[in-house]
Each structure stands twice: as C-alpha cells, then as structure tokens.
Coordinates of C-alpha atoms in Angstrom, one line a residue:
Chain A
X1 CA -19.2 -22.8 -15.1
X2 CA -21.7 -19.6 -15.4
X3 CA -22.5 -18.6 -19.0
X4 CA -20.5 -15.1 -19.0
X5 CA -23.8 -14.4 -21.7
X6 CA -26.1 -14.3 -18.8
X7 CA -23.8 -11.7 -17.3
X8 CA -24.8 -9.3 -20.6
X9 CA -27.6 -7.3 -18.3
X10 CA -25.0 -5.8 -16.0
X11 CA -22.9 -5.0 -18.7
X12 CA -24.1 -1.2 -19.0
X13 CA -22.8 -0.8 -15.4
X14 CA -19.9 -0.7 -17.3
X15 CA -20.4 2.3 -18.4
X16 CA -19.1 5.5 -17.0
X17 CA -17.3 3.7 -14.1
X18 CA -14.0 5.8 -14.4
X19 CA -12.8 8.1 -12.4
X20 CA -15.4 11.4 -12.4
X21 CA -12.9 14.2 -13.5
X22 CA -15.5 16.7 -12.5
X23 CA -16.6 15.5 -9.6
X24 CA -12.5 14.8 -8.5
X25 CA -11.9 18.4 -9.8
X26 CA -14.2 19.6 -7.6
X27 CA -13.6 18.0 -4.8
X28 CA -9.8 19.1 -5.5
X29 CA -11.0 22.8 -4.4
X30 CA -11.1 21.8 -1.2
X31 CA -6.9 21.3 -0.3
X32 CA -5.7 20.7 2.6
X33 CA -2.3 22.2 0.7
X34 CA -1.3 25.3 -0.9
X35 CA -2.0 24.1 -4.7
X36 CA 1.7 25.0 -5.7
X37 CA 2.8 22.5 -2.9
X38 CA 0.3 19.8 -3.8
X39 CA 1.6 16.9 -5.5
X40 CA -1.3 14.5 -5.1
X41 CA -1.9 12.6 -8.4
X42 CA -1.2 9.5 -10.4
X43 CA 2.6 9.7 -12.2
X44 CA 3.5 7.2 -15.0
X45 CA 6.6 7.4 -16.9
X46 CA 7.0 7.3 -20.9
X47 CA 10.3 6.3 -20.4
X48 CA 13.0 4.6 -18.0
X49 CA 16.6 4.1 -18.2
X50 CA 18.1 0.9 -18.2
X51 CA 20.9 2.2 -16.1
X52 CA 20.8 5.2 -13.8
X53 CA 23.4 7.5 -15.7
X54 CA 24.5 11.4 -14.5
X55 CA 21.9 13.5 -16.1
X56 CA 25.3 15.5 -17.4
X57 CA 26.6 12.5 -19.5
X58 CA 29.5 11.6 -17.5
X59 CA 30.5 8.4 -16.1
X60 CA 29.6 7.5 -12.5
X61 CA 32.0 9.1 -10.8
X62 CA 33.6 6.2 -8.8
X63 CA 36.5 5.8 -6.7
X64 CA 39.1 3.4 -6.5
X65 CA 37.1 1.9 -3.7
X66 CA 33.7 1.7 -5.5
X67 CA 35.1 0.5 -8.4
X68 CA 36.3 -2.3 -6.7
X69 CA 33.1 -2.6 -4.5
X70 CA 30.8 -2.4 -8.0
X71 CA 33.2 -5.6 -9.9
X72 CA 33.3 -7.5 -6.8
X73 CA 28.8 -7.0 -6.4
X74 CA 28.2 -7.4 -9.9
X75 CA 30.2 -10.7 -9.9
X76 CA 28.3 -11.5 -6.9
X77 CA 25.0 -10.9 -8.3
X78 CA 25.8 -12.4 -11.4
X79 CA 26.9 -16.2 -10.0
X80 CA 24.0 -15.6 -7.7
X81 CA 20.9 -13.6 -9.4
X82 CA 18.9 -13.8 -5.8
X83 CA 21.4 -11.5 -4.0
X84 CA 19.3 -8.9 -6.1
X85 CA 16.2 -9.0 -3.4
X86 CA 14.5 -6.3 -5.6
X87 CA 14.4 -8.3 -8.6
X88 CA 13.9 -11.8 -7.2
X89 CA 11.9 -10.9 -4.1
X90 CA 9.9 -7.9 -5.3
X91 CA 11.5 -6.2 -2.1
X92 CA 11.8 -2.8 -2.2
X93 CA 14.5 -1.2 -4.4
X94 CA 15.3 2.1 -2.3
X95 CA 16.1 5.1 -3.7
X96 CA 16.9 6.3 -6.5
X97 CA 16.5 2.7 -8.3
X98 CA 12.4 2.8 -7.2
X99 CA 12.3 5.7 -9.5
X100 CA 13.6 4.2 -12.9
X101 CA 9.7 2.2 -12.8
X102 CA 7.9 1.6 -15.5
X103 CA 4.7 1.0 -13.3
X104 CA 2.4 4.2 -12.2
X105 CA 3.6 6.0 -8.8
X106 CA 0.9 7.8 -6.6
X107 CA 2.1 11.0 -4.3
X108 CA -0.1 11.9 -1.3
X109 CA 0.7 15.2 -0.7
X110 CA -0.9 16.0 3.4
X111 CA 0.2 18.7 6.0
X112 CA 2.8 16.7 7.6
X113 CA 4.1 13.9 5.1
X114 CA 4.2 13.1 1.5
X115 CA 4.0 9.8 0.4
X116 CA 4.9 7.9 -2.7
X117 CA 3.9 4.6 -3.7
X118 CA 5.2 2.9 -6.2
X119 CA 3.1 0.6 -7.6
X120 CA 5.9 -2.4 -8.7
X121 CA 7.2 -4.3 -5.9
X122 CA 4.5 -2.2 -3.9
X123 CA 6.7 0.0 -2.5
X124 CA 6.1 2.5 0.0
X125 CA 8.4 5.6 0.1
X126 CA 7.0 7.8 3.6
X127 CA 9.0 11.1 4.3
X128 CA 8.1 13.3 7.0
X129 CA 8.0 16.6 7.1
X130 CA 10.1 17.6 10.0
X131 CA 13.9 18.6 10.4
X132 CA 15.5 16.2 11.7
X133 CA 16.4 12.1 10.8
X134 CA 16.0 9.3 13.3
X135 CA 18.7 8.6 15.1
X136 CA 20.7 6.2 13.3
X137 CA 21.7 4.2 16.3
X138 CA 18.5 3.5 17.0
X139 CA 17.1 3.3 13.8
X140 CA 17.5 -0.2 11.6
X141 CA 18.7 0.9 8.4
X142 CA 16.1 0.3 5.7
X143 CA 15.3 -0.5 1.8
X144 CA 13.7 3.2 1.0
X145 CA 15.7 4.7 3.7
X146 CA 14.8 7.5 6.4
X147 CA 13.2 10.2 5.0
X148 CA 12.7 13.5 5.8
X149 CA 11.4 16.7 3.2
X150 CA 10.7 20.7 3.3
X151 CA 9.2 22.6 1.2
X152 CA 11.7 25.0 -0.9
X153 CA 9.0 27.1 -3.4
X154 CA 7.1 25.1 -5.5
X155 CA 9.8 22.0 -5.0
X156 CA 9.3 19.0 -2.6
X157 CA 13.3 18.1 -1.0
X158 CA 13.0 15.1 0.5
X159 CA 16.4 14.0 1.7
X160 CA 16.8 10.0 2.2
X161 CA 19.6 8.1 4.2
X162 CA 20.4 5.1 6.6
X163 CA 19.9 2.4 3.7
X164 CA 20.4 -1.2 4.4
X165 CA 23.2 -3.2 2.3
X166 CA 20.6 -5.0 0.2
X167 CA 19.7 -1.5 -2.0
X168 CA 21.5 -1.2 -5.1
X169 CA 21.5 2.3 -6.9
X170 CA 20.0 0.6 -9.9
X171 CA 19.2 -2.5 -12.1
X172 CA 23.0 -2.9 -13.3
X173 CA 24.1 -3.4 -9.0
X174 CA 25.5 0.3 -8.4
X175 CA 26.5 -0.7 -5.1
X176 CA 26.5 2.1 -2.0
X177 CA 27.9 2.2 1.4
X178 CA 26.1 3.2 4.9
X179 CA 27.6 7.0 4.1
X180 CA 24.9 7.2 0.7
X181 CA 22.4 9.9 1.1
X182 CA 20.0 10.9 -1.6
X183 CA 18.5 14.5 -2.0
X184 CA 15.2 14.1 -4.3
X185 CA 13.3 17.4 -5.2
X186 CA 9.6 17.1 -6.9
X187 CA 8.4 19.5 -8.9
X188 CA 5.5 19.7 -11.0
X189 CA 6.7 21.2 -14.5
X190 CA 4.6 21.9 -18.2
X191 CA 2.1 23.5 -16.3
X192 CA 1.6 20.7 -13.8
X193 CA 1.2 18.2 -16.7
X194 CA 4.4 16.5 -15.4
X195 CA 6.3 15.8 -12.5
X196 CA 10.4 15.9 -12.9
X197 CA 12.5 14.4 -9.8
X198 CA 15.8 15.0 -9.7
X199 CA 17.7 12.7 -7.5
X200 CA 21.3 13.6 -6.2
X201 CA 23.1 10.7 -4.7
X202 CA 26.1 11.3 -2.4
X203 CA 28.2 8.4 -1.0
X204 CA 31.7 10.1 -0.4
X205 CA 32.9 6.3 0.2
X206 CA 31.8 4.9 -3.8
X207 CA 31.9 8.2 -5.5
X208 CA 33.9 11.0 -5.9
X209 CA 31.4 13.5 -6.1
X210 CA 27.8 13.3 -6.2
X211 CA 25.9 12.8 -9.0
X212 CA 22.4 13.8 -10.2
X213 CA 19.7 12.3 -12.4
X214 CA 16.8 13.3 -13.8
X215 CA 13.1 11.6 -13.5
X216 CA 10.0 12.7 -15.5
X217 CA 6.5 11.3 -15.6
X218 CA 3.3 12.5 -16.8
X219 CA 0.4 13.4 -14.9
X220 CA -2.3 10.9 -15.6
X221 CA -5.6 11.4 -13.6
X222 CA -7.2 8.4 -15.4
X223 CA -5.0 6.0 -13.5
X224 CA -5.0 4.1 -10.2
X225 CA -2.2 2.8 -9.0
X226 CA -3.0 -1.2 -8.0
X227 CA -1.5 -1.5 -4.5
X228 CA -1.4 -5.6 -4.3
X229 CA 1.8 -6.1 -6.3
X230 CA 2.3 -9.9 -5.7
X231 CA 5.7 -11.0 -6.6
X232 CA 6.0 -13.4 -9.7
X233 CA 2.2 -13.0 -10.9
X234 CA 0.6 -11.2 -13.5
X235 CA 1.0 -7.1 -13.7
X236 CA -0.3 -4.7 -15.9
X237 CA 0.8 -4.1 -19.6
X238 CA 3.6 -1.5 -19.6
X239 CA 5.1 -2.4 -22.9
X240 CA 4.6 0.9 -23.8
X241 CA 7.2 2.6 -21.7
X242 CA 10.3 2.7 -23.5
X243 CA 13.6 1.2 -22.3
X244 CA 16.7 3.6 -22.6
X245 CA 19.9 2.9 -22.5
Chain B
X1 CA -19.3 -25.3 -2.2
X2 CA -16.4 -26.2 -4.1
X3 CA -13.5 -23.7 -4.6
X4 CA -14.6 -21.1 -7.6
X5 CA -12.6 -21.5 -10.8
X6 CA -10.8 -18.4 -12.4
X7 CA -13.7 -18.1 -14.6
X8 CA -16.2 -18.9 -12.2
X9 CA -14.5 -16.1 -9.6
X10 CA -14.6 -13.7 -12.6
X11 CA -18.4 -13.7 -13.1
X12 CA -19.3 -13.4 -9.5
X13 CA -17.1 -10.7 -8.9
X14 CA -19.0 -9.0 -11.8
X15 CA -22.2 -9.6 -9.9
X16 CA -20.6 -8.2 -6.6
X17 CA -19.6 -4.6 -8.7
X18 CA -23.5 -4.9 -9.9
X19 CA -24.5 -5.2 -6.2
X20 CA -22.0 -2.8 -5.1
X21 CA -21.7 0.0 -7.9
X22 CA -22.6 3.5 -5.5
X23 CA -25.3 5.5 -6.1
X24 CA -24.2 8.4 -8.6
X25 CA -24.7 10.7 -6.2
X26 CA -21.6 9.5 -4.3
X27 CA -19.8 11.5 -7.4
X28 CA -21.5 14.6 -6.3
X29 CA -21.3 14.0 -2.7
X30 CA -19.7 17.8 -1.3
X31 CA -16.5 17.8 -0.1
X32 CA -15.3 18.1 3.4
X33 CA -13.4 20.7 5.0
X34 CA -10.0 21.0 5.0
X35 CA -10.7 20.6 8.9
X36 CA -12.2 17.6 8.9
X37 CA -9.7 16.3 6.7
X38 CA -6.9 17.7 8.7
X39 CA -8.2 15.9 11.8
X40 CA -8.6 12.4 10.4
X41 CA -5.0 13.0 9.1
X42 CA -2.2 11.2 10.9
X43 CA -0.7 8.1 12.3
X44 CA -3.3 6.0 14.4
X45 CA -2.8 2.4 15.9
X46 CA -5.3 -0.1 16.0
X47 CA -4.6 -1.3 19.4
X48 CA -4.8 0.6 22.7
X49 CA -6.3 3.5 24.6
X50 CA -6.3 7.5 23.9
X51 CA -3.1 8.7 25.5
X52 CA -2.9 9.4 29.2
X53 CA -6.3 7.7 29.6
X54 CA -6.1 4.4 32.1
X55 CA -6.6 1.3 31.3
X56 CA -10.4 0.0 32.0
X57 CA -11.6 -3.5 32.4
X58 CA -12.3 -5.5 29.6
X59 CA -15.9 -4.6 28.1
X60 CA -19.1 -7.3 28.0
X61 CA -19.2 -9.4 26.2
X62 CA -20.5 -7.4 22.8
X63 CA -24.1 -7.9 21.5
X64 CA -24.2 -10.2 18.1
X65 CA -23.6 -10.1 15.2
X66 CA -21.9 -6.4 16.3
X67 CA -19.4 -6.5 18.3
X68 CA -17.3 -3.4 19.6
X69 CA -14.5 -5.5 21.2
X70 CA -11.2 -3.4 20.2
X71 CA -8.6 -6.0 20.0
X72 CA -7.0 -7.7 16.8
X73 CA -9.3 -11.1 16.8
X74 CA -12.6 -11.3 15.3
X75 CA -15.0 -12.4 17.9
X76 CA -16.8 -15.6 17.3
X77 CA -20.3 -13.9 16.2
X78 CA -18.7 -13.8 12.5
X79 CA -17.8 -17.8 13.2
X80 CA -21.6 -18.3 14.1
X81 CA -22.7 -16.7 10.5
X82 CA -20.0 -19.1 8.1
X83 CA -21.8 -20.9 5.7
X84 CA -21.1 -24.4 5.7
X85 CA -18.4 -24.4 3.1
X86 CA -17.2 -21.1 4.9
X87 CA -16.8 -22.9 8.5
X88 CA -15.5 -26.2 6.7
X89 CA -12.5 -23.9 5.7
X90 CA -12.1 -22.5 8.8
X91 CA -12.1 -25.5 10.3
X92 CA -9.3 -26.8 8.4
X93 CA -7.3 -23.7 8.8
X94 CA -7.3 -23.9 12.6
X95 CA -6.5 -27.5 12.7
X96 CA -3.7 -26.7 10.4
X97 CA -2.9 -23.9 12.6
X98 CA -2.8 -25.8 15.8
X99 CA -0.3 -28.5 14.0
X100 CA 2.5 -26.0 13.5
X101 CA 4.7 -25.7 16.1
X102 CA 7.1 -22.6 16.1
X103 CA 6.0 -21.2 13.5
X104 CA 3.9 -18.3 12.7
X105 CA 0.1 -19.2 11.7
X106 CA -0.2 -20.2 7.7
X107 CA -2.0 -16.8 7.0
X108 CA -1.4 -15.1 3.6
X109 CA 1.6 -12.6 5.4
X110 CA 3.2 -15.3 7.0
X111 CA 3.3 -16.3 3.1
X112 CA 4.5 -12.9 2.7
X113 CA 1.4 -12.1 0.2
X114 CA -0.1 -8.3 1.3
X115 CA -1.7 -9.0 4.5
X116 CA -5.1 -8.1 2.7
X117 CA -8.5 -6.7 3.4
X118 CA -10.5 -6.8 5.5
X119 CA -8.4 -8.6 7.8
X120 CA -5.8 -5.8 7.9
X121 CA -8.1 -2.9 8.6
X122 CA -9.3 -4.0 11.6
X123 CA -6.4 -5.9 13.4
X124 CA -3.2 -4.4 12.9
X125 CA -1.5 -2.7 16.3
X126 CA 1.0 -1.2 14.3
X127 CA 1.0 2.2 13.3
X128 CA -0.8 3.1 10.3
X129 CA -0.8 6.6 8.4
X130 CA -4.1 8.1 6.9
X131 CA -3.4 10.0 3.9
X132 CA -6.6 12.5 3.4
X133 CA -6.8 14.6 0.4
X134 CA -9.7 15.8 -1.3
X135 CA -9.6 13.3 -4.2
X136 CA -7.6 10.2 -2.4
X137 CA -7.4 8.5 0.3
X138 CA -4.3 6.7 1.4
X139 CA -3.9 4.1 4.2
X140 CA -0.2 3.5 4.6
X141 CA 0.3 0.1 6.8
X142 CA 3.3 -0.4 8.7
X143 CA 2.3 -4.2 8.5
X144 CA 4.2 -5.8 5.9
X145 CA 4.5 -2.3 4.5
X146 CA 1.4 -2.4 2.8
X147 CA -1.0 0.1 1.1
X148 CA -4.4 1.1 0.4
X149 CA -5.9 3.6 -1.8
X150 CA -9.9 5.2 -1.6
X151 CA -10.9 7.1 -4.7
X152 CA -13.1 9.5 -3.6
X153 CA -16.0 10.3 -5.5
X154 CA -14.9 7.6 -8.5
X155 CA -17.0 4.2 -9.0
X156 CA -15.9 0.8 -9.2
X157 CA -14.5 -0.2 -12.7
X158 CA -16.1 -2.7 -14.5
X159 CA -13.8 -4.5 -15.4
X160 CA -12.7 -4.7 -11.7
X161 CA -9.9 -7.8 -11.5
X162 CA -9.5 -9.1 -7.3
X163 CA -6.7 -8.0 -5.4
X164 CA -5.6 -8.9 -2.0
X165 CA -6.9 -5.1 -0.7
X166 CA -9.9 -4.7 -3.0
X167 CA -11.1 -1.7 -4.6
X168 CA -12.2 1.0 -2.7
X169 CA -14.2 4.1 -3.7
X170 CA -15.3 6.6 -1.2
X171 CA -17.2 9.6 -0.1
X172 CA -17.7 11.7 2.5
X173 CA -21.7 12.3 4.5
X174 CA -20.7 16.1 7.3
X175 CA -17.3 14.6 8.6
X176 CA -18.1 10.9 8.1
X177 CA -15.6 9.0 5.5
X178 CA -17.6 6.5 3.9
X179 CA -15.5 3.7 1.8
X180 CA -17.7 1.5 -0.2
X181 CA -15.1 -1.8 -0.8
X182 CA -15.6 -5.0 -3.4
X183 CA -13.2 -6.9 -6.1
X184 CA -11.3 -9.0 -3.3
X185 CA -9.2 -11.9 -3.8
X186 CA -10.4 -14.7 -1.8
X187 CA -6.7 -15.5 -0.4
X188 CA -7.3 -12.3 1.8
X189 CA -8.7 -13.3 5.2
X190 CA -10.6 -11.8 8.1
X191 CA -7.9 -12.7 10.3
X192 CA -6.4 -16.3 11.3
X193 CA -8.2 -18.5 9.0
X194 CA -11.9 -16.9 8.1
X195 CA -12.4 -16.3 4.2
X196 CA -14.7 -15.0 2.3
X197 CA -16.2 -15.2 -1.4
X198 CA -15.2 -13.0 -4.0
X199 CA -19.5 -11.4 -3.6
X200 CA -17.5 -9.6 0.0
X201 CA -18.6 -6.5 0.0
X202 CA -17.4 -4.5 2.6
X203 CA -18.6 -1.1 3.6
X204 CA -16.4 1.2 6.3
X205 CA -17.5 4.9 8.0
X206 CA -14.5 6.3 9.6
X207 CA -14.9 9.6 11.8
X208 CA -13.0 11.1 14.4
X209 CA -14.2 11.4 17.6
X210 CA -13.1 12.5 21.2
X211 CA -11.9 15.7 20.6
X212 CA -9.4 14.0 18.1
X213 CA -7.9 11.7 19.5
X214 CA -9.6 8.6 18.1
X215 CA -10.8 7.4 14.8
X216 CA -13.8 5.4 15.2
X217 CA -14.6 2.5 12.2
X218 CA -17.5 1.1 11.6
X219 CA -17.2 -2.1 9.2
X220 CA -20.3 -3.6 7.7
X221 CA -19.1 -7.0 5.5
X222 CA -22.3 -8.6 3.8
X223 CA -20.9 -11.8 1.4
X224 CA -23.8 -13.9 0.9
X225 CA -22.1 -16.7 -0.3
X226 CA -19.7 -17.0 3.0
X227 CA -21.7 -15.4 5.8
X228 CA -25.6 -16.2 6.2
X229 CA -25.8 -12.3 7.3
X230 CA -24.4 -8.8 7.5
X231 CA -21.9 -8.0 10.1
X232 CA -20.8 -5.5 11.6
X233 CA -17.9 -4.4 14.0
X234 CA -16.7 -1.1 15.6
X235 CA -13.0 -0.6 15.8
X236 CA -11.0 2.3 17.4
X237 CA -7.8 3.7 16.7
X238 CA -5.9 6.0 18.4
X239 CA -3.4 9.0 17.4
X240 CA 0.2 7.6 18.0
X241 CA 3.7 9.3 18.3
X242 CA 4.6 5.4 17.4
X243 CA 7.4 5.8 14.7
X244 CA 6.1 4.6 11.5
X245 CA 8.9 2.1 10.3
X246 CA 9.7 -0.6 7.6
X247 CA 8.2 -3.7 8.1
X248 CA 8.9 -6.8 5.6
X249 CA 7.8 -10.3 6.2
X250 CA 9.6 -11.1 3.3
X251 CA 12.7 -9.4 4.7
X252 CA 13.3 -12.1 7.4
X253 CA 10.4 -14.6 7.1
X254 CA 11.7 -18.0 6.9
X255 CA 8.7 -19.9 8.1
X256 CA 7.2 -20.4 4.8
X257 CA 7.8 -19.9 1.2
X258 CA 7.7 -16.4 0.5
X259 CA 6.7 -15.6 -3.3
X260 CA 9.5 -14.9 -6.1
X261 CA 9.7 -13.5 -9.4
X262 CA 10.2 -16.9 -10.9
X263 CA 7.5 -18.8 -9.7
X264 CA 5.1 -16.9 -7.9
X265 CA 2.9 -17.7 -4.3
X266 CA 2.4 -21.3 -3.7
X267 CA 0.2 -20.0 -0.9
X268 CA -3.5 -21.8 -1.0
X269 CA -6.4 -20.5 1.3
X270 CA -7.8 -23.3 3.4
X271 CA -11.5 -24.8 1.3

C-alpha cells in the first residue's frame, strides 16, 4: 500500500486545475454558431419532478384506451420492477423522461446537429438538423427516438418520434404508443443563465390532446458532465436537487 | 505485478495527473477558425477508404513500434512491449477467449460496460460524430452508444477519479486537435484483451487531411507500468453518409451478464 503522505509534493498540482473561464471565454469567440443559436454548455437542474405533470396543472389527458394501457403497465411494472429497462438497466429513458434528471446534461451545439448528453444512464440524445425523419420502415424504432430540429429564432425545435415499446413518458410508467411524437424547443432564458425545454408530447392513441411540460436548468460552466455512467455503481452526489411532486 | 488495490489505483493515478498535467500554456493556446473546426466536424468511420477511391492492396507490414495499419486490431508491436504482468493478462484473456464458443469475446462491451478508451478510438467501424466547438469537444460513438467529452483549454482535475473513457483536455497547435488523455479505469482495454495501468497516458493529434475527406489520428500511449515503451499508431477515418443509429449491447446482449442497478458489473479484466 503507498503512503498517500508521500503523495503531499504533487498536491499543489491541485491547484488551479478547473476549468479556465478565461481561457474558455476566449476561445468561445471563435463560434462556429450564431451566439443566439448556441447552446453549448453544461445544464444541471435545481429541481426535478417526480412525475411528468402538464405544465398547466391538469391531469394527463388520457383516453379510455390509455387509461387502460397505463393500469394494465403499471401493474406490469409493479409485479415485475425489470420491465422498467431505464431504471434496472440504466438504458436509455427516451424522451421526455431523460429530461426530469437530476444529473448534469451537456448540449453540443455544431452547424449540422445538436447533441445532448445526459449524463445518468449515459444517454445520448443526437438530432439532426435536416427536414425530414428516417423512414420509419426502415428505421428500428429506438429508446431516444429519431430526431430531427430547426432553428425558429433564438429556440432549438427538435421534434422526436419512432420510439421503441420499452420508453415510458416518465418514472411513474406513462405508457405511449408507436403514434407518440415529442416536440422539444431549447431556449436559453435569464440572460443565458438558464436553459428552459418545453417538451410537448402527442400520442393521439393515449391522450386526448397533447400536453406540454416545462424543463429548467442552470447554466453551470464549472461542470463536466462524466460520460462513463456504469449501471449500479457509484455516481455523483445530487442530493441537492430537489424532488417535486 | 499483482492487481492494484482501490487505494493503491488511487495514488498512481495521482502520479499519472502529475506526469500528465499540460503545460499552462495549453490554456492560452489560440483558437482555431471556425474553418478548421467546421471541417473536422461531422460523421467519420474508422474503417474504410475515402469515398469513390478503389480499394488498394493491403500495406507492409508497418515499421515498429508505429504502425499505420488502418483496421480495428492492434498489431502485435504493442504485444512485443507488455510487461510481464501486462502479457501474463493477455495471455489469459486470449486463452479465455479462444474457450468460448458462440459467444462474443469477454471484452468489457460484451459486458455491456462503455466500450472504453483507448480501445474505442481507434477500432470502431461504426460511424462516429465529432462535435467541435470552441470550448468542447464531443465524440458521439455509435458503438454501444457511447460518449466522449475534450475540454479544450481546461487541465486535468486533481482530484481526477478513473473512468472507462478517461479524462480528456485539449488544445489546438494551426489546425491540429491535440487531446492530452489520463484518469483511466483499468477495465478499459486496447482492444480484445490488452490492458493497461491506471499511469496510461494517452496523447491524440487529430487533423483533417485530403481535402477533407479524412481525419488522420495520431495516438501516442506511454504507461510505464504495462508497456516497456511509447507507442504509437496512425488511424484514419473517413467522412460517411453512414446513418448514425442506436446501438445497445445491453439492449439485446445475452452473452454475458450485463450490469444492473441492484448489483452492479461483475465484469473482471483478465490479471
């Protein structure tokens, strides 16, 4: 076993080793982007719901069919906790369930694509900037969907669909159907100090209407998002985000 | 050499960020263009030819210990420079390898952990995106849909804990990416059984070339504790209208036991 005191010289290394805000400010002159279209940046939340609720109060708006489909899922999931491959495997949890995270999220904003990573479950969320979805007979459906976005102003709209049947909409097994599609627009707001999505989730086979909710995170430039999330071992301390109901 | 205990892996990787720590003028290095970054910029495979270019006959055989050999399998000039405990390892990984029969080789994917540096940057054929803004760097993996992230002008953190893709600062010299790499777990792998120490250190210069249609890499992995040398290997990628899809050993894996929430990754690298 080494003596961690012999290890006391290299200690001032220690020093000064986060990220350079000056020399990353700096270097942020140079983009690639219009700086009203540039979402690059490290995004953590204060807060995440416990459920994914309308962002106007109301209850999800199911119908008879997705009621049904939600009882008969939840009773499922509940005899059978692995069924939820999100939670048990650390798969992916598509869209909008990926954002309700109480781990840090990076966005690589580039020409042609803007990516999201989320940091839990290491989830990568890649939407391409071009018109047009794969075709969805060729196209296996997926756990973060296919995702295209367009710019509308200062608002990223990336628009998500052709999910596989293990996604839920959230932790409490919303269930969906191959119709669900989910509109997400990004904006930075408080003077780029936060980043709000809005997520608008449309599945005319569960619900009745769509439904939005609302996202918000803070920017947070002395993060980095850890991109080795390993299922069932240690994570970093996020017992500072709050639960909400 | 024995496997390193936790604490033991601890205080070497803290000798590998002392080693590895850039100079301070990496913070001040000048930024690129937005040209240069908009030509690295893209999806690139690992595996094939510029498009519409024919197919030429294998190269030489590639001086030692650099090799330029564009295919997924390290050639056997990093096997010649394993140190004893290093080659004992691989040694029991390909015999354990050569005993399974239908199954995928007992790599750290096919135990659906990341696939992990530095294995992954230089032998994946599927498409891969390069993220390049002026502050990070993103390499988005189709393989096992994995991630890595280069923090341009930043230093390694002290209090650096391994990971499976290591910690990654970068800067650029003219049009030249440089990615200065340490803080590994020693599950990752080169590629089918070759480990390392947590001392790898593992330095990368990525430029485009040929009008744009290739991304040259330059690794240089120095470990002293696993290799009795530096190495170094050239890699080339190529632009790709490849779509970039999901890809999840753990969606369909059934060879081996994939890790869960409960109880974690059972998987052991081969010592």
């Amino acid at each position: 076993m080494i003596d961690m005191r012999r290890l006391a010289p290299i200690a001032p290394l220690a020093l000064g080793l986060a990220l350079s805000a000056t020399a990353a400010g700096a270097l942020a002159q140079a983009g690639l982007v219009p700086a009203n279209q540039d979402l690059t940046g490290v995004y953590w939340a204060r807060s995440v719901p416990a459920q994914i609720k309308p962002m106007d109060g109301s209850a999800l708006p199911y119908t008879a069919a997705g009621r049904t489909m939600a009882a008969e899922l939840q009773a499922s999931v509940k005899a059978d906790p692995t069924l939820d491959r999100a939670k048990h495997m650390c798969l992916p949890a598509g869209v909008p369930r990926a954002y309700a995270t109480a781990y840090p999220i990076q966005i690589l904003s580039v020409p042609d694509v803007t990516t999201i990573l989320f940091e839990e479950n290491r989830q990568v969320h890649v939407a391409r900037h071009l018109p047009e979805h794969h075709d969805s007979e060729f196209w296996d459906p997926s756990y973060m969907g296919d995702s295209i976005a367009k710019w509308e102003g200062d608002t990223l709209v990336i628009d998500s669909r052709n999910f596989n049947d293990e996604v839920f909409l959230d932790d409490s097994v919303v269930p969906h159907s191959d119709k669900l599609k989910v509109v997400q627009r990004l904006r930075k707001i408080d003077g780029g100090k936060q980043l709000e999505v809005v997520t608008t989730v449309e599945d005319p086979e569960v619900f009745t209407k769509p439904w939005q909710a609302r996202f918000v995170y803070d920017k947070r430039d002395d993060v980095e998002v850890k991109t080795d999330w390993i299922c069932g071992e240690p994570h970093r301390d996020v017992s500072q985000v709050q639960r909400t109901r | 050499m024995k496997p390193c205990s936790l604490s033991l892996r601890a205080a070497l990787l803290g000798l590998a960020v002392a080693a590895a720590v850039p100079a301070a003028s990496w913070a001040q290095a000048a930024a690129p263009s937005p040209e240069v970054m908009r030509a690295m910029n893209g999806l690139w495979t690992g595996i094939g030819r510029p498009p519409g270019q024919a197919a030429t006959p294998a190269p030489p055989p590639p001086p030692q210990p650099t090799s330029t050999v564009n295919n997924n399998r390290f050639p056997p000039a990093l096997e010649a420079l394993l140190q004893p405990w290093a080659k004992a390892g691989y040694d029991k990984y390909k015999a354990a390898a050569a005993a399974v029969v239908d199954k995928e080789p007992p790599t750290p994917d096919n135990n659906c952990l990341p696939f992990g540096m530095p294995g992954e940057g230089v032998s994946t054929a599927f498409p891969w995106y390069l993220h390049v803004t002026p502050t990070t760097v993103g390499i988005i993996m189709q393989i096992d849909t994995q991630m890595r992230l280069i923090h341009i002008g930043a230093q390694h953190p002290a209090d650096l804990k391994p990971s499976m893709h290591g910690h990654s600062v970068g800067h650029w010299e003219g049009d030249t990416l440089v990615i200065d790499s340490i803080g590994f777990d020693d599950r990752a792998q080169f590629n089918d059984g070759i480990i390392h120490s947590p001392k790898l250190h593992v330095v990368e210069r990525y430029r485009v070339i040929d009008d744009g249609k290739t991304l040259e890499k330059t690794y240089t992995f120095t470990d002293p504790d696993a290799f009795t040398g530096p190495y170094t290997i050239v890699r080339k990628s190529y632009r790709t209208d490849k779509p970039f899809q999901e890809y999840l050993n753990a969606q369909n894996n059934t060879l081996y036991q994939c890790p869960t929430a409960d109880a974690g990754s059972s998987y052991q690298p081969f010592r």
